[in-house]
Coordinates of N, CA, C and O in Angstrom, one line a residue:
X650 N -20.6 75.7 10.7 CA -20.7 75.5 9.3 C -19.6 76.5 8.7 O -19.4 77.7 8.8
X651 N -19.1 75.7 8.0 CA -17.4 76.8 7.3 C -17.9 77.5 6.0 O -18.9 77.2 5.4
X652 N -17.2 78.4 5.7 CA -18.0 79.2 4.5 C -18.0 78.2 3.3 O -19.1 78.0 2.8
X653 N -16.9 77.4 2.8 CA -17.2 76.6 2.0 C -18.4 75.5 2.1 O -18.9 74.8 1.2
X654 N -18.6 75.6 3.1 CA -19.5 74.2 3.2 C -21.0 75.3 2.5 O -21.9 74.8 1.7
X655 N -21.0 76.4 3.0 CA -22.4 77.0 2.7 C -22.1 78.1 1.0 O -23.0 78.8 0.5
X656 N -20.9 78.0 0.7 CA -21.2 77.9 -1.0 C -21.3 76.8 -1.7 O -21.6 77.0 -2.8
X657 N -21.2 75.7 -1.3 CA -21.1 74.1 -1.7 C -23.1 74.4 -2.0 O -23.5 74.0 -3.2
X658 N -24.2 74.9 -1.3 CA -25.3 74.6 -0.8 C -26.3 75.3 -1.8 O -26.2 76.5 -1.7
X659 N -27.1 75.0 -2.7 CA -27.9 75.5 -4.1 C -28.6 76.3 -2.7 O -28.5 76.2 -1.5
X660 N -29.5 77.2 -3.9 CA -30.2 78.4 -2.9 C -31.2 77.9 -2.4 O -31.6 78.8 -1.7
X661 N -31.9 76.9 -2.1 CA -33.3 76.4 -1.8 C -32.8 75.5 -0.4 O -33.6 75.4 0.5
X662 N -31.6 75.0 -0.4 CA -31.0 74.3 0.8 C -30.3 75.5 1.5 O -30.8 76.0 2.5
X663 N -29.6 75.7 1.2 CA -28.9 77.5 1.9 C -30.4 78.1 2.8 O -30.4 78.4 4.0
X664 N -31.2 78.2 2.2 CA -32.7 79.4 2.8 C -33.3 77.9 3.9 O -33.7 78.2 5.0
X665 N -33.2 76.9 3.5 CA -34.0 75.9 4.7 C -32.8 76.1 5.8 O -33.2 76.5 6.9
X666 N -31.5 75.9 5.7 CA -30.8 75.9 6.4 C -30.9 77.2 7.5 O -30.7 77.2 8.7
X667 N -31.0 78.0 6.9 CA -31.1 79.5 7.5 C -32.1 79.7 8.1 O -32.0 80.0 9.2
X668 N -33.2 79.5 7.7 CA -34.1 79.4 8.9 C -34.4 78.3 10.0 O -35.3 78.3 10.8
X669 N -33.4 77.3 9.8 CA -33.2 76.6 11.0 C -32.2 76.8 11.8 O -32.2 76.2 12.9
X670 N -31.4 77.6 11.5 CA -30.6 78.2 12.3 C -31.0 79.4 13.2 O -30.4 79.7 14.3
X671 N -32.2 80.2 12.4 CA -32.7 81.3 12.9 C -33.6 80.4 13.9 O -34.2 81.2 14.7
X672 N -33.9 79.5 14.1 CA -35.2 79.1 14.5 C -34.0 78.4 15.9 O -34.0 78.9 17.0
X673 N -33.1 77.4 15.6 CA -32.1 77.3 17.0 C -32.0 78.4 18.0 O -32.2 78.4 19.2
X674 N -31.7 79.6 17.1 CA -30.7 80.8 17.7 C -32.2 80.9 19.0 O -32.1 80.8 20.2
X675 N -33.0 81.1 18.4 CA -34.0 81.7 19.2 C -34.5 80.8 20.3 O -35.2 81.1 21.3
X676 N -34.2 79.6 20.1 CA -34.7 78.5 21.2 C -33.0 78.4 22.0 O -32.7 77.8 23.1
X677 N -32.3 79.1 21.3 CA -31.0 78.6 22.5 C -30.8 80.1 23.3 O -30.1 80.2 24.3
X678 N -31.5 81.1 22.6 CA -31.8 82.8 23.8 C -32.6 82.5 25.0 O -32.4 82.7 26.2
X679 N -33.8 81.6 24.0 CA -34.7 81.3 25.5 C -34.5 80.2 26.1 O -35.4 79.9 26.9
X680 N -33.4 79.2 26.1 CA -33.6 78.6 27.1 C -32.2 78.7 27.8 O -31.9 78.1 28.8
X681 N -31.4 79.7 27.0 CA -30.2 80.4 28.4 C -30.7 81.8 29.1 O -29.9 82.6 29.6
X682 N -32.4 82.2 29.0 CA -32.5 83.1 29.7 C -33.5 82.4 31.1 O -33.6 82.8 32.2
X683 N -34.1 81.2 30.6 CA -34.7 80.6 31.6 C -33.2 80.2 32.6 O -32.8 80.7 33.7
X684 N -32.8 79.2 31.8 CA -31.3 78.5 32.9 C -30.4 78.7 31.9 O -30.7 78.7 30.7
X685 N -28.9 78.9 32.5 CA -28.0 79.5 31.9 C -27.4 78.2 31.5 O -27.3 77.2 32.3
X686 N -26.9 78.2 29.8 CA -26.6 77.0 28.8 C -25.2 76.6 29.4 O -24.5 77.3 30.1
X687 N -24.8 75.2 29.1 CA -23.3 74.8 29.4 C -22.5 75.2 28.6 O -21.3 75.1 29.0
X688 N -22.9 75.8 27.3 CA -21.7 76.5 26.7 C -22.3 77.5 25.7 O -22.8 77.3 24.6
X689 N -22.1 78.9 26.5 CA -23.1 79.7 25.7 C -22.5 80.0 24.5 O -23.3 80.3 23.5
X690 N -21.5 80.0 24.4 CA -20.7 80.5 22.7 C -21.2 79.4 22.0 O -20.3 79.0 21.2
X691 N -22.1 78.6 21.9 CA -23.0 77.8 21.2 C -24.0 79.3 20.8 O -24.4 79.1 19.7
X692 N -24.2 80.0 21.2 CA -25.2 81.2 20.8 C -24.3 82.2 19.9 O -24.8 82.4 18.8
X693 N -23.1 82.9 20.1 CA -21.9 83.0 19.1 C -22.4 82.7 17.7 O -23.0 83.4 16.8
X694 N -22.0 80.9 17.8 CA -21.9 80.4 17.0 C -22.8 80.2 15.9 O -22.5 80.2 14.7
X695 N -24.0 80.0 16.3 CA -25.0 79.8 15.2 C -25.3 81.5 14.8 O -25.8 81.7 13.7
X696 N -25.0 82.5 15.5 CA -25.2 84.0 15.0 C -24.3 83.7 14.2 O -24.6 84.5 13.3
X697 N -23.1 83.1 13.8 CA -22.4 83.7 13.0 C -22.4 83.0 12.0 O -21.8 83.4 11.0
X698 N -23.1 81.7 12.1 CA -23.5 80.7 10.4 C -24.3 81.5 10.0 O -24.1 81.8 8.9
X699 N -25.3 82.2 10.5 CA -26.7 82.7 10.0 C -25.9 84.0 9.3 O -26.3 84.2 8.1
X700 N -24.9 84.8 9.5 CA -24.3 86.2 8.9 C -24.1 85.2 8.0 O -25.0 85.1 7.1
X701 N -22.8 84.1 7.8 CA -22.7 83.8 6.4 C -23.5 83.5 5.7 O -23.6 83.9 4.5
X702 N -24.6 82.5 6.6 CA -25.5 81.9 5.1 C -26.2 83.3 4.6 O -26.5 83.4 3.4
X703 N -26.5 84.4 5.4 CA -27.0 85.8 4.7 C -26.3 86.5 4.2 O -26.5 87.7 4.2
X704 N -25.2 86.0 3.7 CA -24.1 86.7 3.1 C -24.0 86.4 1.6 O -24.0 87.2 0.7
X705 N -24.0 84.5 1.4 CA -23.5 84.5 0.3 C -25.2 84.7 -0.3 O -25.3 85.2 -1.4
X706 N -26.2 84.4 0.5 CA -27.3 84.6 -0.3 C -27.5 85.8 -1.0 O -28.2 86.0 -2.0
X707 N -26.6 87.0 -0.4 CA -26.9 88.2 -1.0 C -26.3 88.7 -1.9 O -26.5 89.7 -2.6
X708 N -24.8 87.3 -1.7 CA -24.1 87.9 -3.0 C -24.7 87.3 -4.2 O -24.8 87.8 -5.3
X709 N -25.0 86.4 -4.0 CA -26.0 85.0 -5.2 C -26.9 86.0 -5.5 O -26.6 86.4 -6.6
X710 N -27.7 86.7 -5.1 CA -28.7 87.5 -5.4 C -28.3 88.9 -6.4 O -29.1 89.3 -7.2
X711 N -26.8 89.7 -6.2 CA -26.4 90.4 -6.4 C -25.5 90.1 -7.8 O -25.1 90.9 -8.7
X712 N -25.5 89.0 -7.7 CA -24.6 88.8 -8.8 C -25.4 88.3 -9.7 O -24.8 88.2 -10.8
X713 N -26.6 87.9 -9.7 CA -27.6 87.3 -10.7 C -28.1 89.0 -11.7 O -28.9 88.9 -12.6

């Protein structure tokens, strides 16, 4: 998800989104610690949508 795509996103879709990402991250830890994934920078990746979407939320928050 590109930063624009997740300032495009009102606050109530941004926070569903984010906890489905938190909720991937954690099912793709545990099942590359059972058997190791075909492409673990898939684990990278969603760490690093979850920094943005907690990023702009905080600036939305900071700036209100």
């Amino acid at each position: 998800m590109k930063t624009k795509e997740v300032r495009e996103l009102d606050a109530t879709a941004l926070a569903e989104k984010l906890e489905n990402a938190q909720a991937q991250l954690t099912q793709l830890k545990l099942n590359h610690a059972v058997s190791p994934l075909e492409n673990p920078s898939q684990i990278k990746a969603v760490r690093r949508d979850i920094a943005r979407m907690k990023t702009e939320l905080r600036q939305r928050e900071l700036n209100k």
